[in-house]
């Protein structure tokens, strides 16, 4: 009886179709840039993430609102599908980003998440950094300069 059960299971496993199948990405898909472009009817801001290893994400048209901060932009990106996952420590002016899409600060090689707005290094916490329509926030995982 046990032998019959083993033979049946082996047959079922041996004849399961292999390959990428529907819903499974193939290796070639993984090399393509990953870009989210949510629809927006009004003013927007964008958020880009550079993991420092050639992988990048871009939220190119997130709805912008008067009084929006870089922290608000991150929150808006987290609500999209697929959303941005991030972790912080502290609050207000003392908010520090500790992890972005599963990549944590100081992960063994002294690299940290640093951000800039429109190509300029930020001087305050992202949680309180005001944005204007059209701003581009870029997070880069790198060693501090």
Tab-separated table of C-alpha atoms in Angstrom:
chain	number	residue	atom	x	y	z
A	1	UNK	CA	0.000	0.000	0.000
A	2	UNK	CA	2.806	2.392	0.923
A	3	UNK	CA	4.583	1.549	-2.310
A	4	UNK	CA	1.453	2.388	-4.313
A	5	UNK	CA	1.125	5.768	-2.534
A	6	UNK	CA	4.772	6.647	-3.236
A	7	UNK	CA	4.417	5.664	-6.909
A	8	UNK	CA	1.269	7.789	-7.255
A	9	UNK	CA	2.928	10.850	-5.680
A	10	UNK	CA	6.048	10.462	-7.836
A	11	UNK	CA	3.932	10.250	-10.988
A	12	UNK	CA	1.972	13.373	-10.026
A	13	UNK	CA	5.164	15.312	-9.342
A	14	UNK	CA	6.996	14.042	-12.427
A	15	UNK	CA	4.265	15.160	-14.797
A	16	UNK	CA	3.596	18.637	-13.386
A	17	UNK	CA	4.335	21.143	-16.193
A	18	UNK	CA	7.533	23.089	-15.707
A	19	UNK	CA	8.430	26.568	-16.957
A	20	UNK	CA	7.379	30.053	-16.113
A	21	UNK	CA	3.638	29.525	-16.512
A	22	UNK	CA	0.987	32.182	-16.158
A	23	UNK	CA	1.621	34.653	-13.382
A	24	UNK	CA	5.239	33.666	-12.904
A	25	UNK	CA	7.947	36.074	-14.039
A	26	UNK	CA	10.789	34.660	-16.073
A	27	UNK	CA	14.424	35.701	-15.628
A	28	UNK	CA	14.249	38.180	-18.522
A	29	UNK	CA	11.400	40.051	-16.809
A	30	UNK	CA	13.516	40.618	-13.717
A	31	UNK	CA	16.052	42.723	-15.604
A	32	UNK	CA	13.483	45.291	-16.750
A	33	UNK	CA	13.130	48.576	-14.835
A	34	UNK	CA	10.223	48.505	-12.417
A	35	UNK	CA	8.028	51.581	-12.772
A	36	UNK	CA	4.692	52.439	-11.221
A	37	UNK	CA	2.667	55.164	-12.922
A	38	UNK	CA	-0.512	55.784	-11.009
A	39	UNK	CA	-3.093	57.857	-12.869
A	40	UNK	CA	-3.237	61.461	-11.752
A	41	UNK	CA	-5.519	64.276	-12.818
A	42	UNK	CA	-3.725	67.180	-11.149
A	43	UNK	CA	-0.308	68.222	-9.878
A	44	UNK	CA	2.136	65.432	-9.094
A	45	UNK	CA	5.449	64.650	-7.434
A	46	UNK	CA	7.660	61.646	-8.115
A	47	UNK	CA	9.533	59.196	-5.954
A	48	UNK	CA	12.511	57.142	-7.114
A	49	UNK	CA	14.472	54.481	-5.254
A	50	UNK	CA	17.992	53.406	-6.184
A	51	UNK	CA	19.073	50.263	-4.334
A	52	UNK	CA	22.723	50.863	-5.276
A	53	UNK	CA	23.012	47.563	-7.148
A	54	UNK	CA	21.391	48.448	-10.458
A	55	UNK	CA	17.836	47.885	-9.218
A	56	UNK	CA	15.543	50.917	-9.224
A	57	UNK	CA	11.876	51.682	-8.580
A	58	UNK	CA	10.004	54.746	-9.753
A	59	UNK	CA	6.637	56.171	-8.737
A	60	UNK	CA	6.449	58.727	-11.519
A	61	UNK	CA	3.179	60.575	-10.953
A	62	UNK	CA	1.951	60.564	-7.352
A	63	UNK	CA	-0.804	63.097	-6.664
A	64	UNK	CA	0.595	66.168	-4.932
A	65	UNK	CA	-1.344	68.297	-2.446
A	66	UNK	CA	-0.611	71.677	-0.877
A	67	UNK	CA	1.443	71.195	2.304
A	68	UNK	CA	2.703	67.756	1.236
A	69	UNK	CA	6.002	66.547	2.694
A	70	UNK	CA	8.418	63.885	1.441
A	71	UNK	CA	6.985	61.706	4.218
A	72	UNK	CA	3.480	62.199	2.830
A	73	UNK	CA	4.774	61.208	-0.615
A	74	UNK	CA	6.205	57.985	0.844
A	75	UNK	CA	2.870	57.239	2.538
A	76	UNK	CA	1.012	57.836	-0.748
A	77	UNK	CA	3.408	55.460	-2.557
A	78	UNK	CA	2.828	52.820	0.126
A	79	UNK	CA	-0.902	52.865	-0.650
A	80	UNK	CA	-0.400	52.112	-4.362
A	81	UNK	CA	-0.417	48.588	-5.712
A	82	UNK	CA	2.207	47.269	-5.603
A	83	UNK	CA	3.069	49.661	-2.840
A	84	UNK	CA	6.241	50.874	-1.238
A	85	UNK	CA	7.191	49.166	2.045
A	86	UNK	CA	9.237	51.137	4.532
A	87	UNK	CA	10.019	51.364	8.236
A	88	UNK	CA	10.907	54.387	10.338
A	89	UNK	CA	12.115	55.204	13.812
A	90	UNK	CA	11.222	58.390	15.655
A	91	UNK	CA	8.725	61.078	14.711
A	92	UNK	CA	8.540	64.604	13.350
A	93	UNK	CA	11.954	66.211	12.817
A	94	UNK	CA	13.585	63.128	14.348
A	95	UNK	CA	12.081	60.592	11.911
A	96	UNK	CA	14.694	58.281	10.414
A	97	UNK	CA	14.053	55.841	7.573
A	98	UNK	CA	15.427	52.481	8.741
A	99	UNK	CA	14.320	50.147	5.937
A	100	UNK	CA	12.986	50.529	2.402
A	101	UNK	CA	11.416	47.597	0.529
A	102	UNK	CA	13.128	45.193	2.941
A	103	UNK	CA	16.618	46.734	2.666
A	104	UNK	CA	17.777	47.936	6.093
A	105	UNK	CA	20.245	50.680	6.974
A	106	UNK	CA	23.794	49.552	7.774
A	107	UNK	CA	23.165	46.048	6.438
A	108	UNK	CA	26.757	44.939	7.000
A	109	UNK	CA	28.516	47.192	4.518
A	110	UNK	CA	27.933	50.656	6.009
A	111	UNK	CA	25.329	51.745	3.467
A	112	UNK	CA	22.309	53.782	4.496
A	113	UNK	CA	19.205	55.273	2.893
A	114	UNK	CA	19.916	58.898	1.971
A	115	UNK	CA	17.567	61.140	0.057
A	116	UNK	CA	17.648	64.199	-2.128
A	117	UNK	CA	15.075	66.490	-3.672
A	118	UNK	CA	15.559	67.552	-7.287
A	119	UNK	CA	19.231	66.531	-7.149
A	120	UNK	CA	20.050	68.390	-3.898
A	121	UNK	CA	20.883	66.612	-0.643
A	122	UNK	CA	18.205	67.096	1.969
A	123	UNK	CA	18.996	68.968	5.169
A	124	UNK	CA	16.042	67.808	7.317
A	125	UNK	CA	14.106	64.613	8.004
A	126	UNK	CA	11.975	63.437	5.104
A	127	UNK	CA	8.956	63.504	7.437
A	128	UNK	CA	9.034	67.319	7.567
A	129	UNK	CA	10.644	68.159	4.193
A	130	UNK	CA	8.061	70.227	2.258
A	131	UNK	CA	7.443	69.479	-1.410
A	132	UNK	CA	6.091	71.573	-4.243
A	133	UNK	CA	4.335	70.272	-7.327
A	134	UNK	CA	6.806	68.627	-9.702
A	135	UNK	CA	9.427	67.787	-7.064
A	136	UNK	CA	11.366	64.532	-7.451
A	137	UNK	CA	12.440	62.681	-4.319
A	138	UNK	CA	15.258	60.174	-4.790
A	139	UNK	CA	16.304	57.662	-2.135
A	140	UNK	CA	19.727	56.055	-2.672
A	141	UNK	CA	21.201	53.190	-0.662
A	142	UNK	CA	24.845	54.173	-0.284
A	143	UNK	CA	27.638	55.018	2.132
A	144	UNK	CA	27.366	58.495	3.642
A	145	UNK	CA	29.658	61.083	2.077
